[in-house]
Amino acid sequence: MSSARVDYVAPWWTYWLHNFPHINLRFEPIDHSFQPSEENYQQSLIFLGCVAAAGLGLNLLCLAVYLSCLCCCHKDEEEESKKPGSCCVTWSAVAAGLITCIAVGVGFYGNSETNDGVYQLSYSLYNANHTLGGVDSLVSGTMGGMKTGLHQHLARLDEIFATRGDYVQTLQFMQQMADNVIKQLLGLPDWAGADVSLASIADRTATVEYYRWLIYLLLLILDLIICLLACLGLAKQSRWLLTTMMVFGVMTLILSWTSLGAGLAAAVGTSDFCVSPDKYLMSQTKGVVGADILHYYLYCNQTLSNPFQQPLTIFQRSLTTMQIQIQSLLQFAVPLFPTAEGDLVGIQRLLNSSEAGLHQLTALLDCRGLNKDYLDAMVGVCYDGVEGVLYLCLFSVLAACAFTVMLCAIPRAWRQIACRERDYDDIDEEDPFNPRARRPGSQNPSHANMHSFCSYSSSMGSQSSLHPPAPAVSTAPMSHEYMNQTALFGGNPRYENVPLIGRGSPPPSIYSQQYRSRYSPSMRATYLSMTEDHSRHFGNDFQA
């Protein structure tokens, strides 16, 4: 038996996966050969799933330690709202989004490749099942015709030719030829068992592949939706949305590691089969199909002899001999026994149909058809199928990394949002730098008439004891700059001619020490420049 593979060569990644350590649950190394019915081999595949489960546990432990450190390390509120922390969260979200998009793309490609490979396997199995079913149908049909139809015709002709011994001997010779044909057909392998087995395997494979493809498709869509919603929560600064996405992120992280364990076990098991598929097939067909027959179909070399050549040749010679005998009886016996013509014509038609069936049987039993189905199945499983599973494993790893980064970024973003809301609530309503003080709807109703924090009535301290001088009556027209200043202070005549008291003095008492500690030097400088500008404009107007 030749050990060289002519048309099928296992890809390099199957050898790489085949060399993975095969260890049972008792941590004992086992044989790498594909033996799915052996308990130790099953445990070796389960061990790979346990490795992925250990990776999941380590990942969750690292996340728990990170979150614990984040909660225990109390930083000042100023540091929490600084730009570097926000940039860290932003870049983490961007990285998680990019990795998720790459993972989803890889997952879609891997899912499609795996589906194509399994579909090719199912199609090849159905095609081989059709071939074997056709062989079984032809064999059973030919044997039924020889046993039933030919026997009935020969029995009636034996009665008709009872007076002619030579014709009776011809009929007996034809009966021997028919028995010889039946004997050769019985020598062919019984494909009925293999036929049912291939059909059931193809049905189960198609069903499992449909649900596998659907589950991975839903997982890909779920990963993409969670990533988009998490980015939306960061953009909208929605704490409840971020909390919800964190829960779903943990769930998706668990699913990613689970799919990695299942994919790794499936890839290693399939690679063990792809490295030496003929060895496993020979062990499974022992007692049903001979080793020489299976070797003929697996390799289909021109140097190999057809194991069905001899029975098919005997079948052909027997049919030819019977047709010659029937032709001579039609020529010489029908003029003497006209009633025998119907049975002789019936036998001739039966032999012609048997010869046509013989040609079909010869074509179906040729190795090229089944060998093509076998090679297509191997290419589909070991090339497209295993390659697609490897891409799905890569998708699982990338998805786990992306959601790990996301789960690290969401708590920091949640904490920053909470600190900003707390700082926003601590600002005084009367604070001139409060953004809510600049909104019309957020001002205090008791100060509805205060149009500016620089007005006379808002000053305190020494300025509260000073009274504005009586306004001078002037008939001169008001300048454009004066109208602007009047509009600035709401058009209230009470403040129109009030000179700025204490020009060049420090800011009003509202800008006290409690606000000095709250605002930065740049903000205080801006406020002083605004005060000096207003003092300069008002001084020019009142001098005019």
XYZ file of C-alpha atoms in Angstrom:
544
model
C 0.000 0.000 0.000
C 1.489 3.298 -1.081
C 1.783 5.912 1.646
C 2.323 8.916 -0.651
C -0.631 11.225 -1.123
C -1.031 12.216 -4.780
C -3.884 14.735 -4.855
C -4.528 15.605 -1.244
C -1.934 17.287 0.970
C -2.950 18.558 4.385
C -2.281 22.305 4.865
C 0.466 23.485 7.179
C -1.892 24.864 9.819
C -3.390 21.418 10.368
C 0.076 20.055 11.194
C 0.643 23.003 13.518
C -2.615 22.352 15.350
C -1.989 18.606 15.306
C 1.232 19.186 17.266
C -0.632 20.902 20.095
C -0.189 19.088 23.428
C -2.877 16.461 23.900
C -3.390 16.065 27.647
C -6.292 14.407 29.398
C -7.937 15.679 32.558
C -5.452 13.705 34.647
C -2.620 15.719 33.031
C -1.324 12.695 31.144
C -0.105 13.036 27.537
C -1.989 10.897 25.015
C -1.690 9.912 21.375
C -2.350 12.647 18.801
C -4.261 10.390 16.408
C -7.913 11.167 15.761
C -9.985 8.885 17.994
C -13.269 10.629 18.844
C -14.748 7.541 20.488
C -11.857 7.222 22.983
C -12.407 8.768 26.405
C -8.844 10.049 26.740
C -9.032 11.801 23.384
C -12.309 13.448 24.359
C -10.716 14.619 27.590
C -7.822 16.142 25.645
C -10.271 18.316 23.693
C -12.108 19.226 26.901
C -8.732 20.200 28.375
C -8.338 22.826 25.633
C -11.712 24.250 26.627
C -10.538 24.325 30.240
C -7.479 26.323 29.158
C -9.797 28.925 27.655
C -11.854 28.893 30.872
C -8.663 29.536 32.843
C -7.913 32.464 30.550
C -11.394 33.829 31.248
C -10.852 33.518 34.996
C -7.508 35.307 34.776
C -9.048 38.058 32.677
C -11.898 38.609 35.132
C -9.438 38.559 38.031
C -7.320 41.270 36.411
C -10.438 43.353 35.804
C -11.527 42.912 39.411
C -8.093 44.003 40.671
C -8.126 47.013 38.369
C -11.597 48.087 39.481
C -10.653 47.589 43.124
C -7.588 49.785 42.713
C -9.676 52.381 40.896
C -12.183 52.469 43.714
C -9.614 52.468 46.521
C -7.289 55.090 45.080
C -9.021 58.420 45.963
C -7.735 61.306 43.909
C -8.473 64.991 44.306
C -11.381 66.281 42.351
C -9.122 68.642 40.445
C -7.031 65.751 39.166
C -10.122 63.775 38.232
C -11.338 66.535 35.920
C -7.978 67.281 34.332
C -7.415 66.729 30.638
C -4.960 63.759 30.777
C -7.596 61.539 32.401
C -10.175 62.477 29.786
C -7.682 61.838 27.004
C -6.919 58.419 28.491
C -10.600 57.497 28.476
C -11.051 58.864 24.961
C -8.110 56.984 23.511
C -9.173 53.823 25.328
C -12.641 54.102 23.797
C -11.141 54.717 20.351
C -8.831 51.712 20.709
C -11.683 49.499 21.907
C -13.855 50.612 18.994
C -11.149 49.973 16.407
C -10.282 46.558 17.834
C -13.976 45.641 17.921
C -14.451 46.651 14.288
C -11.405 44.614 13.255
C -12.629 41.663 15.323
C -16.105 41.799 13.766
C -14.611 41.920 10.266
C -12.364 38.945 10.998
C -15.314 37.120 12.561
C -17.550 37.625 9.537
C -14.825 36.320 7.231
C -14.094 33.332 9.450
C -17.782 32.510 9.842
C -18.268 32.612 6.079
C -15.186 30.468 5.423
C -16.251 27.875 7.974
C -19.749 27.756 6.531
C -18.369 27.308 3.006
C -16.115 24.462 4.124
C -18.867 22.628 5.997
C -21.289 23.162 3.095
C -18.729 21.637 0.735
C -18.372 18.671 3.087
C -22.154 18.171 3.238
C -22.475 18.472 -0.541
C -19.720 15.891 -1.063
C -21.351 13.521 1.402
C -24.711 13.855 -0.323
C -23.076 13.309 -3.704
C -21.227 10.225 -2.495
C -24.447 9.015 -0.927
C -26.183 9.390 -4.278
C -23.411 7.411 -5.998
C -23.510 4.591 -3.487
C -27.287 4.577 -3.562
C -27.192 4.278 -7.351
C -24.801 1.320 -7.119
C -27.024 -0.421 -4.611
C -30.119 0.256 -6.725
C -28.522 -1.160 -9.883
C -27.239 -4.252 -8.124
C -30.551 -5.016 -6.436
C -32.486 -4.337 -9.664
C -30.278 -6.621 -11.737
C -30.396 -9.401 -9.160
C -34.180 -9.112 -8.892
C -34.547 -9.338 -12.653
C -32.312 -12.390 -12.836
C -33.981 -14.189 -9.962
C -37.604 -13.415 -10.771
C -38.110 -12.408 -14.406
C -35.528 -14.638 -16.031
C -36.496 -17.613 -13.868
C -40.174 -17.345 -14.849
C -39.383 -17.105 -18.561
C -37.032 -20.078 -18.404
C -39.598 -22.167 -16.519
C -42.255 -21.621 -19.214
C -39.792 -22.261 -22.032
C -38.738 -25.487 -20.348
C -42.324 -26.743 -20.652
C -42.600 -25.629 -24.253
C -39.277 -27.216 -25.261
C -39.898 -30.428 -23.305
C -39.816 -32.496 -26.475
C -36.513 -31.051 -27.660
C -33.562 -32.039 -25.472
C -31.070 -29.705 -27.137
C -33.261 -26.683 -26.483
C -33.736 -27.759 -22.858
C -29.944 -28.005 -22.448
C -29.635 -24.462 -23.839
C -32.141 -23.252 -21.263
C -30.205 -24.960 -18.482
C -26.991 -23.345 -19.665
C -28.683 -19.939 -19.587
C -29.849 -20.635 -16.048
C -26.258 -21.369 -15.048
C -25.174 -18.062 -16.631
C -27.868 -16.213 -14.673
C -26.757 -17.843 -11.439
C -23.196 -16.839 -12.231
C -24.280 -13.217 -12.716
C -26.091 -13.254 -9.379
C -23.033 -14.720 -7.733
C -20.829 -11.918 -9.086
C -23.294 -9.289 -7.929
C -23.390 -10.792 -4.476
C -19.608 -10.489 -4.369
C -19.840 -6.684 -4.620
C -19.743 -4.734 -1.310
C -23.048 -4.027 0.352
C -23.251 -0.248 0.180
C -26.577 -0.025 1.981
C -24.988 0.474 5.417
C -22.529 3.066 4.144
C -25.333 4.788 2.232
C -27.452 5.288 5.345
C -24.421 6.344 7.373
C -23.342 9.020 4.890
C -26.853 10.440 4.631
C -27.263 10.675 8.389
C -23.808 12.242 8.803
C -24.602 14.833 6.136
C -27.951 15.687 7.770
C -26.470 16.086 11.236
C -23.555 18.114 9.890
C -25.846 20.506 8.024
C -28.069 20.990 11.079
C -25.191 21.652 13.466
C -23.542 24.009 11.012
C -26.737 26.047 10.588
C -27.043 26.687 14.322
C -23.299 27.328 14.645
C -23.402 29.911 11.856
C -26.475 31.582 13.353
C -24.976 31.764 16.865
C -21.752 33.333 15.615
C -23.704 35.785 13.485
C -25.722 36.909 16.503
C -22.535 37.165 18.580
C -20.904 39.378 15.950
C -23.931 41.657 15.791
C -24.103 41.782 19.607
C -20.427 42.799 19.865
C -20.912 45.566 17.332
C -24.065 46.904 19.000
C -22.485 46.920 22.477
C -19.428 48.768 21.173
C -21.567 51.395 19.432
C -23.784 51.911 22.475
C -20.751 52.210 24.753
C -19.276 54.901 22.495
C -22.656 56.631 22.467
C -22.764 56.534 26.268
C -19.299 58.114 26.449
C -20.295 60.815 23.982
C -23.601 61.573 25.739
C -22.036 61.128 29.205
C -24.916 58.860 30.194
C -24.073 56.955 33.348
C -26.998 54.516 33.150
C -26.126 53.628 29.543
C -22.487 53.081 30.477
C -23.518 50.901 33.428
C -25.782 48.812 31.188
C -23.069 48.426 28.576
C -20.612 47.387 31.279
C -22.907 44.532 32.301
C -23.343 43.457 28.678
C -19.597 43.843 28.140
C -18.867 41.340 30.903
C -21.392 38.937 29.377
C -19.852 39.329 25.917
C -16.377 38.835 27.394
C -17.519 35.495 28.821
C -19.041 34.519 25.452
C -15.823 35.450 23.645
C -13.695 33.198 25.838
C -16.276 30.414 25.549
C -16.241 30.620 21.759
C -12.440 30.617 21.850
C -12.390 27.355 23.826
C -14.948 25.698 21.551
C -13.204 26.897 18.397
C -9.775 25.789 19.603
C -11.040 22.306 20.494
C -12.831 21.991 17.130
C -9.766 23.184 15.198
C -7.389 20.762 16.960
C -9.767 17.798 16.606
C -10.397 18.497 12.923
C -6.676 18.917 12.279
C -5.992 15.539 13.866
C -8.405 14.041 11.336
C -7.025 16.040 8.390
C -3.434 14.942 8.960
C -4.296 11.239 8.334
C -7.935 10.871 7.249
C -7.431 7.537 5.460
C -6.339 5.880 8.697
C -9.541 6.851 10.457
C -11.752 5.929 7.486
C -10.194 2.493 7.217
C -10.813 1.860 10.887
C -14.455 2.906 10.538
C -15.195 0.843 7.401
C -13.545 -2.336 8.622
C -15.974 -5.237 8.120
C -18.119 -3.253 5.645
C -15.667 -2.440 2.847
C -12.374 -4.203 2.140
C -9.097 -2.375 2.648
C -8.157 -2.773 -1.025
C -11.472 -1.284 -2.148
C -11.180 1.702 0.219
C -7.548 2.235 -0.825
C -8.675 2.194 -4.472
C -11.176 4.992 -3.846
C -8.966 7.072 -1.529
C -5.965 7.201 -3.849
C -7.369 6.367 -7.302
C -3.991 5.923 -8.964
C -3.646 4.684 -12.505
C -1.290 1.987 -11.260
C -3.942 0.544 -8.953
C -6.113 -2.221 -10.360
C -9.861 -1.985 -10.128
C -11.024 -4.515 -7.513
C -14.344 -4.807 -9.383
C -12.788 -5.533 -12.731
C -13.082 -9.317 -12.515
C -16.714 -9.556 -11.379
C -17.743 -6.918 -13.910
C -15.939 -8.799 -16.679
C -17.619 -12.090 -15.732
C -20.945 -10.251 -15.636
C -20.367 -8.873 -19.127
C -19.317 -12.253 -20.584
C -22.283 -14.023 -19.036
C -24.695 -11.501 -20.511
C -23.066 -11.780 -23.922
C -23.284 -15.572 -23.860
C -26.941 -15.476 -22.859
C -27.753 -12.994 -25.604
C -26.128 -15.278 -28.170
C -28.162 -18.245 -26.949
C -31.408 -16.287 -27.047
C -30.618 -15.045 -30.551
C -30.128 -18.635 -31.803
C -33.359 -19.798 -30.150
C -35.280 -16.951 -31.790
C -33.848 -17.983 -35.120
C -34.343 -21.764 -34.943
C -36.896 -22.550 -32.205
C -39.601 -20.002 -32.950
C -40.546 -21.559 -36.350
C -41.061 -24.867 -34.548
C -42.564 -23.492 -31.319
C -44.341 -20.198 -32.092
C -45.666 -19.933 -28.518
C -42.109 -19.570 -27.218
C -41.539 -16.283 -29.028
C -43.032 -14.124 -26.252
C -40.835 -15.576 -23.503
C -37.744 -15.438 -25.687
C -38.360 -11.752 -26.505
C -38.947 -11.079 -22.798
C -35.608 -12.660 -21.908
C -33.915 -10.631 -24.644
C -35.334 -7.370 -23.248
C -34.260 -8.370 -19.727
C -30.721 -9.059 -20.909
C -30.570 -5.733 -22.777
C -31.678 -3.808 -19.669
C -29.173 -5.747 -17.587
C -26.414 -4.781 -20.000
C -27.374 -1.105 -19.765
C -27.346 -1.424 -15.987
C -23.925 -3.034 -16.235
C -22.509 0.007 -18.053
C -23.991 2.367 -15.441
C -22.667 0.183 -12.651
C -19.202 0.210 -14.196
C -19.229 4.006 -14.354
C -20.458 4.380 -10.763
C -17.928 1.919 -9.403
C -15.064 3.752 -11.062
C -12.837 5.482 -8.504
C -12.827 8.913 -10.124
C -16.321 9.895 -9.018
C -16.043 8.933 -5.355
C -12.433 10.090 -5.159
C -13.485 13.546 -6.370
C -16.153 13.682 -3.669
C -13.591 12.601 -1.113
C -11.071 15.256 -2.172
C -13.755 17.973 -2.214
C -14.796 17.012 1.282
C -11.203 17.080 2.537
C -10.498 20.447 0.921
C -13.705 21.871 2.357
C -13.008 20.676 5.899
C -9.228 20.973 6.168
C -8.678 24.103 4.110
C -11.753 26.346 4.315
C -13.220 24.845 7.475
C -10.133 24.808 9.707
C -8.969 28.152 8.331
C -12.348 29.683 9.125
C -12.260 28.270 12.653
C -8.810 29.814 13.162
C -10.182 33.185 12.081
C -13.055 32.732 14.519
C -10.525 32.036 17.288
C -8.704 35.231 16.319
C -12.033 37.060 16.469
C -12.611 35.744 19.980
C -9.183 36.914 21.121
C -9.623 40.385 19.595
C -13.128 40.709 21.022
C -11.864 39.741 24.485
C -9.104 42.371 24.250
C -11.522 45.039 23.005
C -14.062 44.461 25.756
C -11.310 44.295 28.366
C -10.147 47.767 27.307
C -13.761 48.941 27.260
C -14.443 47.604 30.743
C -11.335 49.423 31.965
C -12.369 52.713 30.373
C -16.046 52.785 31.363
C -15.503 53.022 35.176
C -13.061 55.914 34.736
C -15.508 57.702 32.456
C -18.343 57.032 34.896
C -16.280 58.469 37.754
C -15.309 61.562 35.778
C -18.931 62.211 34.857
C -19.949 61.875 38.512
C -17.199 64.296 39.644
C -18.157 66.864 37.034
C -21.803 66.724 38.068
C -20.798 67.095 41.720
C -18.628 70.133 40.936
C -21.457 71.617 38.922
C -23.864 71.239 41.841
C -21.399 72.861 44.308
C -21.183 76.174 42.382
C -22.950 79.116 44.088
C -26.039 80.389 42.289
C -24.813 84.001 42.838
C -21.351 83.198 41.470
C -20.744 85.382 38.373
C -18.695 82.581 36.784
C -21.456 79.994 37.245
C -22.735 78.921 33.802
C -26.216 78.638 35.232
C -26.076 82.255 36.311
C -25.778 83.236 32.669
C -28.886 81.268 31.692
C -32.150 83.194 31.847
C -34.123 80.379 33.430
C -31.602 79.532 36.136
C -31.297 82.931 37.868
C -32.640 83.552 41.359
C -36.050 85.244 41.206
C -35.126 87.465 44.169
C -32.339 88.979 42.060
C -34.346 89.361 38.885
C -33.674 93.126 38.767
C -29.897 92.731 39.087
C -28.656 93.060 35.502
C -24.964 93.218 36.310
C -22.665 92.096 39.093
C -20.864 95.495 38.814
C -23.948 97.585 39.788
C -24.019 99.988 42.602
C -26.561 98.085 44.647
C -24.476 94.885 44.565
C -21.378 96.474 46.078
C -20.590 95.869 49.731
C -18.182 97.117 52.356
C -17.084 100.747 52.192
C -19.014 101.365 48.975
C -22.340 100.714 50.678
C -22.003 103.943 52.735
C -21.524 106.175 49.704
C -24.472 107.779 47.928
C -24.448 108.671 44.279
C -24.482 112.395 43.491
C -27.489 114.051 41.995
C -27.564 113.607 38.283
C -26.701 116.731 36.312
C -29.387 117.934 33.905
C -28.075 118.279 30.431
C -29.852 119.073 27.207
C -27.027 117.702 25.061
C -27.919 114.708 22.965
C -26.736 111.350 24.215
C -23.813 109.841 22.406
C -23.859 106.460 20.738
C -21.397 105.068 23.282
C -23.611 106.236 26.108
C -26.601 104.470 24.587
C -24.612 101.279 24.429
C -23.644 101.555 28.078
C -27.284 102.246 28.974
C -28.406 99.171 27.076
C -25.691 97.173 28.791
C -27.110 97.968 32.204
C -30.670 97.272 31.206
C -31.705 100.882 30.566
C -32.316 101.556 34.259
C -32.005 105.348 34.872
C -30.959 104.616 38.389
C -27.483 103.607 37.227
C -27.027 105.818 34.197
C -25.130 108.705 35.767
C -23.519 106.936 38.695
C -19.735 107.406 38.530
C -17.542 104.408 39.063
C -16.469 104.550 42.676
C -12.950 103.558 43.578
C -11.540 103.440 40.074
C -8.475 101.241 40.017
C -9.435 99.673 43.341
C -9.561 95.922 43.906
C -12.616 94.063 42.610
C -15.898 94.175 44.538
C -16.286 92.328 47.771
C -18.243 89.605 45.977
C -14.865 88.543 44.626
C -13.746 87.582 48.103
C -11.196 85.143 49.416
C -13.588 82.208 49.082
C -13.647 82.705 45.309
C -9.902 83.305 45.067
C -9.325 79.679 46.067
C -11.826 78.459 43.483
C -10.716 80.191 40.299
C -7.364 80.063 38.583
C -5.025 83.084 38.171
C -5.963 83.339 34.510
C -9.641 83.713 35.377
C -8.856 86.410 37.981
C -6.718 88.276 35.432
C -9.581 88.159 32.941
C -11.971 89.518 35.541
C -9.605 92.412 36.457
C -9.149 93.364 32.814
C -12.937 93.419 32.343
C -13.289 95.679 35.445
C -10.639 98.108 34.230
C -12.256 98.321 30.781
C -15.663 99.110 32.271
C -14.101 101.709 34.592
C -12.325 103.395 31.721
C -15.477 103.585 29.545
C -17.702 104.855 32.331
C -15.112 107.445 33.399
C -14.976 108.896 29.904
C -18.767 109.045 29.673
C -19.239 110.806 33.006
C -16.453 113.314 32.241
C -18.183 114.117 28.975
